[in-house]
Amino acid sequence: MLVEKNAPLQPYNTFGIAARAQTLVRVHSVADVQALLSDPVLRDRPFFVLGGGSNVVLTGDVKPLVLKVEIRGLRLVAETDKAWIVEAGAGEVWHDCVAWTLAQGYPGLENLALIPGTVGASPVQNIGAYGVELQDRFESLDAVDLATGQSFTLDAAQCAFGYRDSVFKHAPAPSEARGGLPRGMGLAGRAVITHVRFRLPRPWKPVLGYADLERYFAERGGAVGPQQIFDAVCAIRRAKLPDPAVVGNAGSFFKNPSVSPEQCADIIARDPKIVHYAMPDGRIKLAAGWLIDACGWKGKSIGKAGVYEKQALVLVNRGQGADSVTGGEVMTLAKAIETSVYERFGIRLEPEPVVV
Ligand code: EPU
């Protein structure tokens, strides 16, 4: 366990926002987490768990103790004729984990290539792309209860996955803010994920239903194996989404909203070109990027916060280093976008990242 005071967080958030942690603790093992929780000075402070920092907007210096999870390790834990079960430490870089599984001959995560962030963050927001969501490949996870130091395991049902959502995004009920772990309730701020296990089904089947992928293979032809899908997803993402190492960003800034068929029909009557998809539950999903684009935001900026030129759903840092965007500027731009989308379409957009 390494404890740093007044630690810069700019290298640890993909937006590249310049903020500091009053106290940053790096943990490399479950034992490190437990040592932290028995430390008489540190254990009673509120915690903020930081993974790859790919889904946060820092609006100032962070007062809660920042727990940076650096637990490593990738291994096959079981193999049956139905699936490979692979386990990864929460601190592994997500994309490296995807590449490792493919190199070892355990395909199934290829549609999720190049998503920024760490393995530990992947179940928190149930990451998803190109027709696959984490919940489709999830077996179980291990976490430590920050109130008691006890380790526990959750299966998929206990994680309560939804669209970019899980039990880890919801605050515990106020009556349960202290004391035993509120199982099945919100776990935000209450637990730190240490390991995640994936179930990769055998025989492997390609998932190609997503329009961009279908188009990619229709244009090129040839074999469609896991490596080709991995390469295709990387190529599509690189063409559409900014590389956080070059232009700071947190991926999609807003969730794609869903509306009733009646609301959708009403919008289509006014805007026939609106991009919409029917969902299995009967609701209609709208493309937030399209809504923002339609309001004329693509390429626009407020201060150093900008809307990416090639994908209006992504907000970017137009500054750098000490001159970076502030979390306040990002949120001002986000609010302005929310207001114009609401005024034009009557739809309230909901941000995807956690605002700290
Ligand atoms: N569109 C526009 N203008 C824009 C952006 C999008 O008209 O500026 C239209 C596109 O033409 C398309 C539709 O909106 O018809 C949807 O766009 P796209 O296929 O790029 O996907 P998305 O809905 O914008 C979602 C995820 C991404 C994921 C892709 C691929 C969310 C919030 N975002 O984006 O996830 O990579 O699908 O599956 O669900 C992330 O969460 O950080 C992320 C990048």
mmCIF file of C-alpha atoms and ligand atoms in Angstrom:
data_model
loop_
_atom_site.group_PDB
_atom_site.id
_atom_site.type_symbol
_atom_site.label_atom_id
_atom_site.label_comp_id
_atom_site.label_asym_id
_atom_site.label_seq_id
_atom_site.Cartn_x
_atom_site.Cartn_y
_atom_site.Cartn_z
ATOM 1 C CA MET A 1 0.000 0.000 0.000
ATOM 2 C CA LEU A 2 1.438 3.363 -1.078
ATOM 3 C CA VAL A 3 0.062 6.598 0.395
ATOM 4 C CA GLU A 4 0.659 9.912 -1.431
ATOM 5 C CA LYS A 5 -0.415 13.396 -0.285
ATOM 6 C CA ASN A 6 -1.615 16.156 -2.630
ATOM 7 C CA ALA A 7 -1.234 13.778 -5.564
ATOM 8 C CA PRO A 8 -1.870 15.026 -9.128
ATOM 9 C CA LEU A 9 -4.816 13.227 -10.777
ATOM 10 C CA GLN A 10 -4.300 14.612 -14.294
ATOM 11 C CA PRO A 11 -2.466 11.455 -15.456
ATOM 12 C CA TYR A 12 -5.227 9.278 -14.000
ATOM 13 C CA ASN A 13 -8.328 10.648 -15.722
ATOM 14 C CA THR A 14 -8.750 10.278 -19.476
ATOM 15 C CA PHE A 15 -10.278 13.770 -19.750
ATOM 16 C CA GLY A 16 -6.877 15.063 -18.605
ATOM 17 C CA ILE A 17 -8.469 17.444 -16.085
ATOM 18 C CA ALA A 18 -5.891 18.980 -13.722
ATOM 19 C CA ALA A 19 -7.084 18.175 -10.175
ATOM 20 C CA ARG A 20 -5.424 16.746 -7.082
ATOM 21 C CA ALA A 21 -6.245 14.126 -4.488
ATOM 22 C CA GLN A 22 -5.670 15.205 -0.877
ATOM 23 C CA THR A 23 -4.696 11.578 -0.271
ATOM 24 C CA LEU A 24 -4.104 8.891 -2.902
ATOM 25 C CA VAL A 25 -3.620 5.282 -1.883
ATOM 26 C CA ARG A 26 -2.454 2.675 -4.413
ATOM 27 C CA VAL A 27 -3.519 -0.871 -3.642
ATOM 28 C CA HIS A 28 -1.882 -3.888 -5.289
ATOM 29 C CA SER A 29 -3.695 -6.727 -3.540
ATOM 30 C CA VAL A 30 -6.702 -7.648 -1.411
ATOM 31 C CA ALA A 31 -4.322 -7.606 1.579
ATOM 32 C CA ASP A 32 -3.452 -3.961 0.746
ATOM 33 C CA VAL A 33 -7.157 -3.025 0.846
ATOM 34 C CA GLN A 34 -7.512 -4.770 4.188
ATOM 35 C CA ALA A 35 -4.374 -3.042 5.552
ATOM 36 C CA LEU A 36 -5.879 0.299 4.534
ATOM 37 C CA LEU A 37 -9.148 -0.530 6.276
ATOM 38 C CA SER A 38 -7.370 -1.328 9.517
ATOM 39 C CA ASP A 39 -5.255 1.852 9.404
ATOM 40 C CA PRO A 40 -6.472 3.981 12.349
ATOM 41 C CA VAL A 41 -5.926 7.303 10.502
ATOM 42 C CA LEU A 42 -7.255 6.393 7.049
ATOM 43 C CA ARG A 43 -10.058 3.902 7.623
ATOM 44 C CA ASP A 44 -12.780 6.340 8.698
ATOM 45 C CA ARG A 45 -12.439 8.667 5.702
ATOM 46 C CA PRO A 46 -14.898 8.489 2.821
ATOM 47 C CA PHE A 47 -13.402 6.718 -0.200
ATOM 48 C CA PHE A 48 -13.474 7.338 -3.922
ATOM 49 C CA VAL A 49 -12.446 4.320 -5.985
ATOM 50 C CA LEU A 50 -10.524 5.225 -9.151
ATOM 51 C CA GLY A 51 -10.015 2.684 -11.923
ATOM 52 C CA GLY A 52 -8.692 3.878 -15.265
ATOM 53 C CA GLY A 53 -10.344 7.284 -14.742
ATOM 54 C CA SER A 54 -12.120 6.888 -18.076
ATOM 55 C CA ASN A 55 -15.573 7.652 -16.791
ATOM 56 C CA VAL A 56 -15.106 10.575 -14.377
ATOM 57 C CA VAL A 57 -15.338 14.349 -14.521
ATOM 58 C CA LEU A 58 -13.284 15.934 -11.724
ATOM 59 C CA THR A 59 -14.828 19.286 -10.788
ATOM 60 C CA GLY A 60 -12.143 20.155 -8.213
ATOM 61 C CA ASP A 61 -9.619 18.627 -5.857
ATOM 62 C CA VAL A 62 -10.892 15.340 -4.433
ATOM 63 C CA LYS A 63 -11.333 15.339 -0.651
ATOM 64 C CA PRO A 64 -12.396 11.707 -0.161
ATOM 65 C CA LEU A 65 -9.455 9.328 -0.015
ATOM 66 C CA VAL A 66 -8.738 8.244 -3.596
ATOM 67 C CA LEU A 67 -8.238 4.506 -3.813
ATOM 68 C CA LYS A 68 -6.319 3.648 -6.969
ATOM 69 C CA VAL A 69 -6.715 -0.034 -7.721
ATOM 70 C CA GLU A 70 -3.561 -1.546 -9.250
ATOM 71 C CA ILE A 71 -4.342 -5.247 -8.698
ATOM 72 C CA ARG A 72 -2.930 -7.215 -11.652
ATOM 73 C CA GLY A 73 -3.178 -10.766 -12.968
ATOM 74 C CA LEU A 74 -4.812 -12.602 -15.880
ATOM 75 C CA ARG A 75 -5.532 -16.343 -15.748
ATOM 76 C CA LEU A 76 -7.787 -19.095 -16.993
ATOM 77 C CA VAL A 77 -9.638 -20.455 -13.967
ATOM 78 C CA ALA A 78 -11.799 -23.128 -15.624
ATOM 79 C CA GLU A 79 -12.451 -24.666 -19.011
ATOM 80 C CA THR A 80 -15.446 -26.819 -19.908
ATOM 81 C CA ASP A 81 -16.961 -27.761 -23.257
ATOM 82 C CA LYS A 82 -19.424 -24.858 -22.718
ATOM 83 C CA ALA A 83 -17.092 -22.009 -21.746
ATOM 84 C CA TRP A 84 -13.725 -20.627 -20.748
ATOM 85 C CA ILE A 85 -13.771 -18.834 -17.404
ATOM 86 C CA VAL A 86 -11.072 -16.176 -17.251
ATOM 87 C CA GLU A 87 -10.179 -14.043 -14.227
ATOM 88 C CA ALA A 88 -8.558 -10.609 -14.343
ATOM 89 C CA GLY A 89 -7.260 -8.316 -11.600
ATOM 90 C CA ALA A 90 -9.289 -5.094 -11.337
ATOM 91 C CA GLY A 91 -6.224 -2.968 -12.148
ATOM 92 C CA GLU A 92 -5.547 -4.594 -15.533
ATOM 93 C CA VAL A 93 -6.073 -2.275 -18.513
ATOM 94 C CA TRP A 94 -9.340 -3.382 -20.152
ATOM 95 C CA HIS A 95 -8.046 -3.444 -23.737
ATOM 96 C CA ASP A 96 -4.941 -5.430 -22.711
ATOM 97 C CA CYS A 97 -7.217 -7.969 -21.029
ATOM 98 C CA VAL A 98 -9.265 -8.323 -24.246
ATOM 99 C CA ALA A 99 -6.063 -8.728 -26.317
ATOM 100 C CA TRP A 100 -4.667 -11.299 -23.841
ATOM 101 C CA THR A 101 -7.796 -13.490 -23.969
ATOM 102 C CA LEU A 102 -7.656 -13.528 -27.776
ATOM 103 C CA ALA A 103 -3.926 -14.309 -27.853
ATOM 104 C CA GLN A 104 -4.511 -17.223 -25.458
ATOM 105 C CA GLY A 105 -7.301 -18.614 -27.649
ATOM 106 C CA TYR A 106 -10.272 -17.628 -25.426
ATOM 107 C CA PRO A 107 -12.385 -15.428 -27.739
ATOM 108 C CA GLY A 108 -15.577 -13.616 -26.769
ATOM 109 C CA LEU A 109 -14.528 -10.122 -25.686
ATOM 110 C CA GLU A 110 -13.438 -8.879 -29.157
ATOM 111 C CA ASN A 111 -16.455 -6.562 -29.680
ATOM 112 C CA LEU A 112 -15.368 -4.702 -26.538
ATOM 113 C CA ALA A 113 -11.852 -3.914 -27.806
ATOM 114 C CA LEU A 114 -10.323 -0.465 -27.201
ATOM 115 C CA ILE A 115 -12.824 0.645 -24.536
ATOM 116 C CA PRO A 116 -10.718 2.850 -22.265
ATOM 117 C CA GLY A 117 -10.456 2.071 -18.555
ATOM 118 C CA THR A 118 -9.635 -0.852 -16.317
ATOM 119 C CA VAL A 119 -11.148 -4.289 -15.707
ATOM 120 C CA GLY A 120 -12.477 -3.153 -12.303
ATOM 121 C CA ALA A 121 -14.519 -0.384 -13.882
ATOM 122 C CA SER A 122 -16.046 -2.653 -16.537
ATOM 123 C CA PRO A 123 -18.893 -4.065 -14.394
ATOM 124 C CA VAL A 124 -19.547 -0.723 -12.670
ATOM 125 C CA GLN A 125 -21.068 0.763 -15.794
ATOM 126 C CA ASN A 126 -21.665 -2.513 -17.624
ATOM 127 C CA ILE A 127 -19.536 -1.366 -20.569
ATOM 128 C CA GLY A 128 -20.891 -2.161 -23.984
ATOM 129 C CA ALA A 129 -20.113 -1.712 -27.664
ATOM 130 C CA TYR A 130 -20.927 -3.223 -31.065
ATOM 131 C CA GLY A 131 -23.694 -5.514 -29.870
ATOM 132 C CA VAL A 132 -22.062 -6.929 -26.712
ATOM 133 C CA GLU A 133 -22.399 -5.738 -23.126
ATOM 134 C CA LEU A 134 -20.204 -6.850 -20.256
ATOM 135 C CA GLN A 135 -23.184 -8.633 -18.665
ATOM 136 C CA ASP A 136 -23.272 -11.005 -21.690
ATOM 137 C CA ARG A 137 -19.751 -12.246 -20.800
ATOM 138 C CA PHE A 138 -19.832 -11.896 -17.007
ATOM 139 C CA GLU A 139 -19.381 -14.765 -14.553
ATOM 140 C CA SER A 140 -18.762 -13.157 -11.129
ATOM 141 C CA LEU A 141 -16.599 -10.636 -9.286
ATOM 142 C CA ASP A 142 -14.790 -10.322 -5.967
ATOM 143 C CA ALA A 143 -14.947 -7.137 -3.949
ATOM 144 C CA VAL A 144 -14.032 -5.900 -0.483
ATOM 145 C CA ASP A 145 -16.620 -4.229 1.726
ATOM 146 C CA LEU A 146 -15.048 -0.885 2.678
ATOM 147 C CA ALA A 147 -16.970 -0.762 5.955
ATOM 148 C CA THR A 148 -15.930 -4.166 7.299
ATOM 149 C CA GLY A 149 -12.889 -5.228 5.225
ATOM 150 C CA GLN A 150 -14.627 -8.482 4.314
ATOM 151 C CA SER A 151 -14.301 -9.972 0.836
ATOM 152 C CA PHE A 152 -17.421 -11.097 -0.969
ATOM 153 C CA THR A 153 -18.424 -12.426 -4.383
ATOM 154 C CA LEU A 154 -21.315 -11.233 -6.551
ATOM 155 C CA ASP A 155 -22.887 -13.062 -9.471
ATOM 156 C CA ALA A 156 -24.570 -11.285 -12.395
ATOM 157 C CA ALA A 157 -28.006 -11.102 -10.755
ATOM 158 C CA GLN A 158 -26.509 -9.511 -7.622
ATOM 159 C CA CYS A 159 -24.723 -6.913 -9.762
ATOM 160 C CA ALA A 160 -28.163 -5.799 -11.068
ATOM 161 C CA PHE A 161 -26.804 -4.861 -14.500
ATOM 162 C CA GLY A 162 -28.717 -2.424 -16.669
ATOM 163 C CA TYR A 163 -27.800 -0.227 -19.622
ATOM 164 C CA ARG A 164 -24.518 1.409 -18.432
ATOM 165 C CA ASP A 165 -25.706 0.636 -14.917
ATOM 166 C CA SER A 166 -25.103 -1.696 -11.956
ATOM 167 C CA VAL A 167 -25.425 -1.882 -8.179
ATOM 168 C CA PHE A 168 -22.070 -0.029 -7.989
ATOM 169 C CA LYS A 169 -23.589 3.154 -9.458
ATOM 170 C CA HIS A 170 -26.285 3.502 -6.807
ATOM 171 C CA ALA A 171 -25.853 5.021 -3.364
ATOM 172 C CA PRO A 172 -26.808 2.875 -0.368
ATOM 173 C CA ALA A 173 -30.065 3.773 1.394
ATOM 174 C CA PRO A 174 -29.277 6.443 4.089
ATOM 175 C CA SER A 175 -30.165 4.016 6.911
ATOM 176 C CA GLU A 176 -27.432 1.702 5.634
ATOM 177 C CA ALA A 177 -24.685 4.271 5.263
ATOM 178 C CA ARG A 178 -22.742 2.524 8.075
ATOM 179 C CA GLY A 179 -22.646 -1.013 9.364
ATOM 180 C CA GLY A 180 -23.080 -4.249 7.423
ATOM 181 C CA LEU A 181 -23.025 -4.509 3.670
ATOM 182 C CA PRO A 182 -26.408 -3.661 2.164
ATOM 183 C CA ARG A 183 -26.544 -6.658 -0.168
ATOM 184 C CA GLY A 184 -28.661 -6.103 -3.231
ATOM 185 C CA MET A 185 -28.784 -2.372 -2.459
ATOM 186 C CA GLY A 186 -26.612 0.390 -3.837
ATOM 187 C CA LEU A 187 -22.910 -0.229 -3.318
ATOM 188 C CA ALA A 188 -21.507 3.098 -4.616
ATOM 189 C CA GLY A 189 -18.681 4.135 -2.310
ATOM 190 C CA ARG A 190 -19.172 0.996 -0.240
ATOM 191 C CA ALA A 191 -17.047 -1.629 -1.965
ATOM 192 C CA VAL A 192 -13.932 -1.955 -4.074
ATOM 193 C CA ILE A 193 -13.856 -4.526 -6.873
ATOM 194 C CA THR A 194 -10.654 -6.601 -6.779
ATOM 195 C CA HIS A 195 -11.157 -9.327 -9.442
ATOM 196 C CA VAL A 196 -13.611 -9.964 -12.290
ATOM 197 C CA ARG A 197 -14.341 -13.321 -13.937
ATOM 198 C CA PHE A 198 -15.653 -13.643 -17.483
ATOM 199 C CA ARG A 199 -17.607 -16.504 -19.020
ATOM 200 C CA LEU A 200 -16.600 -16.868 -22.681
ATOM 201 C CA PRO A 201 -19.034 -19.293 -24.335
ATOM 202 C CA ARG A 202 -17.904 -22.239 -26.487
ATOM 203 C CA PRO A 203 -18.296 -22.728 -29.344
ATOM 204 C CA TRP A 204 -17.445 -19.121 -30.171
ATOM 205 C CA LYS A 205 -20.033 -17.294 -32.265
ATOM 206 C CA PRO A 206 -19.480 -13.920 -33.939
ATOM 207 C CA VAL A 207 -21.706 -10.982 -32.911
ATOM 208 C CA LEU A 208 -22.079 -8.892 -36.065
ATOM 209 C CA GLY A 209 -25.556 -7.372 -35.762
ATOM 210 C CA TYR A 210 -24.297 -3.810 -35.223
ATOM 211 C CA ALA A 211 -24.639 -1.683 -38.377
ATOM 212 C CA ASP A 212 -21.046 -0.376 -38.448
ATOM 213 C CA LEU A 213 -19.605 -3.903 -38.130
ATOM 214 C CA GLU A 214 -21.960 -5.386 -40.702
ATOM 215 C CA ARG A 215 -20.960 -2.652 -43.141
ATOM 216 C CA TYR A 216 -17.244 -3.185 -42.439
ATOM 217 C CA PHE A 217 -17.381 -6.888 -43.322
ATOM 218 C CA ALA A 218 -19.832 -6.421 -46.228
ATOM 219 C CA GLU A 219 -17.339 -4.016 -47.829
ATOM 220 C CA ARG A 220 -14.277 -6.232 -47.266
ATOM 221 C CA GLY A 221 -15.574 -9.804 -47.388
ATOM 222 C CA GLY A 222 -13.268 -12.636 -46.247
ATOM 223 C CA ALA A 223 -13.149 -14.696 -43.045
ATOM 224 C CA VAL A 224 -14.832 -13.398 -39.895
ATOM 225 C CA GLY A 225 -12.997 -14.781 -36.875
ATOM 226 C CA PRO A 226 -12.436 -13.235 -33.431
ATOM 227 C CA GLN A 227 -9.217 -11.516 -34.536
ATOM 228 C CA GLN A 228 -10.933 -9.951 -37.582
ATOM 229 C CA ILE A 229 -13.743 -8.631 -35.360
ATOM 230 C CA PHE A 230 -11.163 -7.268 -32.906
ATOM 231 C CA ASP A 231 -9.350 -5.517 -35.791
ATOM 232 C CA ALA A 232 -12.646 -4.202 -37.203
ATOM 233 C CA VAL A 233 -13.795 -2.793 -33.843
ATOM 234 C CA CYS A 234 -10.391 -1.129 -33.344
ATOM 235 C CA ALA A 235 -10.536 0.406 -36.838
ATOM 236 C CA ILE A 236 -14.134 1.664 -36.407
ATOM 237 C CA ARG A 237 -13.433 3.121 -32.965
ATOM 238 C CA ARG A 238 -10.198 4.809 -34.135
ATOM 239 C CA ALA A 239 -12.079 6.430 -37.019
ATOM 240 C CA LYS A 240 -14.951 7.711 -34.840
ATOM 241 C CA LEU A 241 -13.661 8.265 -31.347
ATOM 242 C CA PRO A 242 -10.764 10.417 -30.137
ATOM 243 C CA ASP A 243 -7.763 8.658 -28.563
ATOM 244 C CA PRO A 244 -7.673 9.888 -24.932
ATOM 245 C CA ALA A 245 -3.847 9.863 -25.091
ATOM 246 C CA VAL A 246 -4.080 12.608 -27.737
ATOM 247 C CA VAL A 247 -7.378 14.423 -27.010
ATOM 248 C CA GLY A 248 -8.753 14.112 -23.480
ATOM 249 C CA ASN A 249 -12.292 12.662 -23.284
ATOM 250 C CA ALA A 250 -14.457 10.208 -21.338
ATOM 251 C CA GLY A 251 -16.048 8.302 -24.233
ATOM 252 C CA SER A 252 -19.775 8.801 -24.715
ATOM 253 C CA PHE A 253 -20.746 11.638 -22.403
ATOM 254 C CA PHE A 254 -24.494 10.910 -22.390
ATOM 255 C CA LYS A 255 -26.483 7.684 -22.281
ATOM 256 C CA ASN A 256 -28.714 6.956 -25.239
ATOM 257 C CA PRO A 257 -32.213 7.861 -23.959
ATOM 258 C CA SER A 258 -35.254 5.646 -24.375
ATOM 259 C CA VAL A 259 -38.809 6.840 -25.049
ATOM 260 C CA SER A 260 -42.249 5.271 -25.450
ATOM 261 C CA PRO A 261 -43.425 4.408 -29.005
ATOM 262 C CA GLU A 262 -45.954 7.281 -28.714
ATOM 263 C CA GLN A 263 -43.256 9.820 -27.799
ATOM 264 C CA CYS A 264 -41.113 8.498 -30.646
ATOM 265 C CA ALA A 265 -43.956 8.791 -33.163
ATOM 266 C CA ASP A 266 -44.471 12.374 -32.012
ATOM 267 C CA ILE A 267 -40.775 13.209 -32.576
ATOM 268 C CA ILE A 268 -40.694 11.412 -35.967
ATOM 269 C CA ALA A 269 -43.639 13.555 -37.082
ATOM 270 C CA ARG A 270 -41.475 16.628 -36.468
ATOM 271 C CA ASP A 271 -38.035 15.142 -37.270
ATOM 272 C CA PRO A 272 -38.459 12.224 -39.708
ATOM 273 C CA LYS A 273 -34.696 11.551 -39.837
ATOM 274 C CA ILE A 274 -34.287 10.776 -36.137
ATOM 275 C CA VAL A 275 -32.142 7.655 -35.491
ATOM 276 C CA HIS A 276 -34.142 5.176 -33.390
ATOM 277 C CA TYR A 277 -34.036 1.463 -32.521
ATOM 278 C CA ALA A 278 -36.800 -0.739 -31.082
ATOM 279 C CA MET A 279 -35.728 -2.497 -27.861
ATOM 280 C CA PRO A 280 -36.896 -5.906 -26.627
ATOM 281 C CA ASP A 281 -38.978 -4.278 -23.836
ATOM 282 C CA GLY A 282 -41.068 -2.327 -26.397
ATOM 283 C CA ARG A 283 -39.428 1.050 -25.723
ATOM 284 C CA ILE A 284 -37.508 2.938 -28.389
ATOM 285 C CA LYS A 285 -33.869 3.888 -27.983
ATOM 286 C CA LEU A 286 -32.749 7.169 -29.527
ATOM 287 C CA ALA A 287 -29.166 8.023 -30.515
ATOM 288 C CA ALA A 288 -28.071 10.823 -28.166
ATOM 289 C CA GLY A 289 -25.266 11.662 -30.618
ATOM 290 C CA TRP A 290 -27.836 12.297 -33.336
ATOM 291 C CA LEU A 291 -29.971 14.525 -31.046
ATOM 292 C CA ILE A 292 -26.925 16.611 -30.057
ATOM 293 C CA ASP A 293 -25.743 16.782 -33.667
ATOM 294 C CA ALA A 294 -29.231 17.882 -34.780
ATOM 295 C CA CYS A 295 -29.044 20.753 -32.276
ATOM 296 C CA GLY A 296 -25.901 21.951 -34.061
ATOM 297 C CA TRP A 297 -23.368 21.182 -31.341
ATOM 298 C CA LYS A 298 -20.837 19.135 -33.309
ATOM 299 C CA GLY A 299 -17.440 20.861 -33.218
ATOM 300 C CA LYS A 300 -18.667 23.652 -30.883
ATOM 301 C CA SER A 301 -16.908 24.670 -27.631
ATOM 302 C CA ILE A 302 -17.559 26.486 -24.380
ATOM 303 C CA GLY A 303 -14.228 27.595 -22.941
ATOM 304 C CA LYS A 304 -11.889 24.628 -23.327
ATOM 305 C CA ALA A 305 -14.711 22.074 -23.318
ATOM 306 C CA GLY A 306 -15.608 20.944 -26.824
ATOM 307 C CA VAL A 307 -17.946 18.642 -28.729
ATOM 308 C CA TYR A 308 -15.912 16.200 -30.847
ATOM 309 C CA GLU A 309 -16.063 16.932 -34.593
ATOM 310 C CA LYS A 310 -16.683 13.321 -35.660
ATOM 311 C CA GLN A 311 -19.077 12.174 -32.907
ATOM 312 C CA ALA A 312 -21.307 14.636 -31.050
ATOM 313 C CA LEU A 313 -21.772 12.240 -28.115
ATOM 314 C CA VAL A 314 -18.159 12.737 -27.025
ATOM 315 C CA LEU A 315 -17.061 15.858 -25.126
ATOM 316 C CA VAL A 316 -13.359 16.659 -25.385
ATOM 317 C CA ASN A 317 -10.633 18.636 -23.628
ATOM 318 C CA ARG A 318 -9.438 21.399 -25.957
ATOM 319 C CA GLY A 319 -6.708 22.401 -23.525
ATOM 320 C CA GLN A 320 -3.653 20.549 -22.319
ATOM 321 C CA GLY A 321 -1.365 20.254 -19.288
ATOM 322 C CA ALA A 322 -1.744 23.147 -16.840
ATOM 323 C CA ASP A 323 -4.035 24.819 -19.396
ATOM 324 C CA SER A 324 -6.505 21.894 -19.446
ATOM 325 C CA VAL A 325 -10.284 22.130 -19.415
ATOM 326 C CA THR A 326 -11.843 22.291 -15.944
ATOM 327 C CA GLY A 327 -14.585 19.967 -14.753
ATOM 328 C CA GLY A 328 -16.735 23.098 -14.343
ATOM 329 C CA GLU A 329 -16.346 23.961 -18.045
ATOM 330 C CA VAL A 330 -17.234 20.403 -19.046
ATOM 331 C CA MET A 331 -20.371 20.510 -16.913
ATOM 332 C CA THR A 332 -21.347 23.974 -18.251
ATOM 333 C CA LEU A 333 -21.132 22.611 -21.808
ATOM 334 C CA ALA A 334 -23.022 19.446 -20.796
ATOM 335 C CA LYS A 335 -25.831 21.534 -19.231
ATOM 336 C CA ALA A 336 -26.069 23.760 -22.332
ATOM 337 C CA ILE A 337 -26.380 20.643 -24.522
ATOM 338 C CA GLU A 338 -28.991 19.122 -22.187
ATOM 339 C CA THR A 339 -31.012 22.361 -22.328
ATOM 340 C CA SER A 340 -31.013 22.603 -26.119
ATOM 341 C CA VAL A 341 -31.907 18.916 -26.582
ATOM 342 C CA TYR A 342 -34.727 19.323 -24.056
ATOM 343 C CA GLU A 343 -36.037 22.492 -25.712
ATOM 344 C CA ARG A 344 -36.035 20.938 -29.184
ATOM 345 C CA PHE A 345 -37.050 17.307 -28.482
ATOM 346 C CA GLY A 346 -38.481 17.319 -24.922
ATOM 347 C CA ILE A 347 -35.902 14.698 -23.919
ATOM 348 C CA ARG A 348 -33.678 14.910 -20.859
ATOM 349 C CA LEU A 349 -30.196 13.546 -21.533
ATOM 350 C CA GLU A 350 -28.421 11.833 -18.681
ATOM 351 C CA PRO A 351 -24.604 12.009 -18.384
ATOM 352 C CA GLU A 352 -22.732 8.701 -18.387
ATOM 353 C CA PRO A 353 -19.613 9.659 -16.384
ATOM 354 C CA VAL A 354 -19.506 10.054 -12.627
ATOM 355 C CA VAL A 355 -19.140 13.715 -11.621
ATOM 356 C CA VAL A 356 -16.836 14.123 -8.601
HETATM 357 N N1 EPU B 1 -24.954 9.981 -34.887
HETATM 358 C C1 EPU B 1 -25.104 11.190 -35.536
HETATM 359 N N2 EPU B 1 -24.284 12.226 -35.193
HETATM 360 C C2 EPU B 1 -23.307 12.101 -34.249
HETATM 361 C C3 EPU B 1 -23.154 10.864 -33.586
HETATM 362 C C4 EPU B 1 -23.995 9.816 -33.912
HETATM 363 O O1 EPU B 1 -25.962 11.352 -36.383
HETATM 364 O O2 EPU B 1 -22.598 13.070 -34.000
HETATM 365 C C5 EPU B 1 -25.800 8.843 -35.264
HETATM 366 C C6 EPU B 1 -24.968 7.808 -36.021
HETATM 367 O O3 EPU B 1 -24.922 8.060 -37.378
HETATM 368 C C7 EPU B 1 -25.718 6.531 -35.712
HETATM 369 C C8 EPU B 1 -26.291 6.760 -34.329
HETATM 370 O O4 EPU B 1 -26.234 8.168 -34.100
HETATM 371 O O5 EPU B 1 -26.792 6.349 -36.619
HETATM 372 C C9 EPU B 1 -25.537 5.994 -33.254
HETATM 373 O O6 EPU B 1 -24.152 6.324 -33.274
HETATM 374 P P1 EPU B 1 -23.020 5.209 -33.053
HETATM 375 O O7 EPU B 1 -23.318 4.012 -33.862
HETATM 376 O O8 EPU B 1 -21.698 5.867 -33.224
HETATM 377 O O9 EPU B 1 -23.189 4.740 -31.560
HETATM 378 P P2 EPU B 1 -23.610 5.558 -30.274
HETATM 379 O O10 EPU B 1 -25.013 5.270 -29.921
HETATM 380 O O11 EPU B 1 -23.244 6.978 -30.463
HETATM 381 C C10 EPU B 1 -22.931 3.669 -28.572
HETATM 382 C C11 EPU B 1 -22.203 3.622 -27.260
HETATM 383 C C12 EPU B 1 -20.690 3.629 -27.493
HETATM 384 C C13 EPU B 1 -20.326 2.425 -28.334
HETATM 385 C C14 EPU B 1 -21.116 2.496 -29.656
HETATM 386 C C15 EPU B 1 -20.908 1.259 -30.483
HETATM 387 C C16 EPU B 1 -23.631 4.709 -25.616
HETATM 388 C C17 EPU B 1 -23.881 5.937 -24.824
HETATM 389 N N3 EPU B 1 -22.588 4.769 -26.443
HETATM 390 O O12 EPU B 1 -22.616 4.921 -29.181
HETATM 391 O O13 EPU B 1 -20.050 3.512 -26.236
HETATM 392 O O14 EPU B 1 -18.935 2.396 -28.616
HETATM 393 O O15 EPU B 1 -22.526 2.588 -29.374
HETATM 394 O O16 EPU B 1 -21.593 0.184 -29.908
HETATM 395 O O17 EPU B 1 -24.362 3.727 -25.488
HETATM 396 C C18 EPU B 1 -19.026 4.729 -24.452
HETATM 397 O O18 EPU B 1 -19.936 4.312 -23.738
HETATM 398 O O19 EPU B 1 -18.104 5.470 -24.014
HETATM 399 C C19 EPU B 1 -19.040 4.393 -25.860
HETATM 400 C C20 EPU B 1 -18.161 4.918 -26.719
#
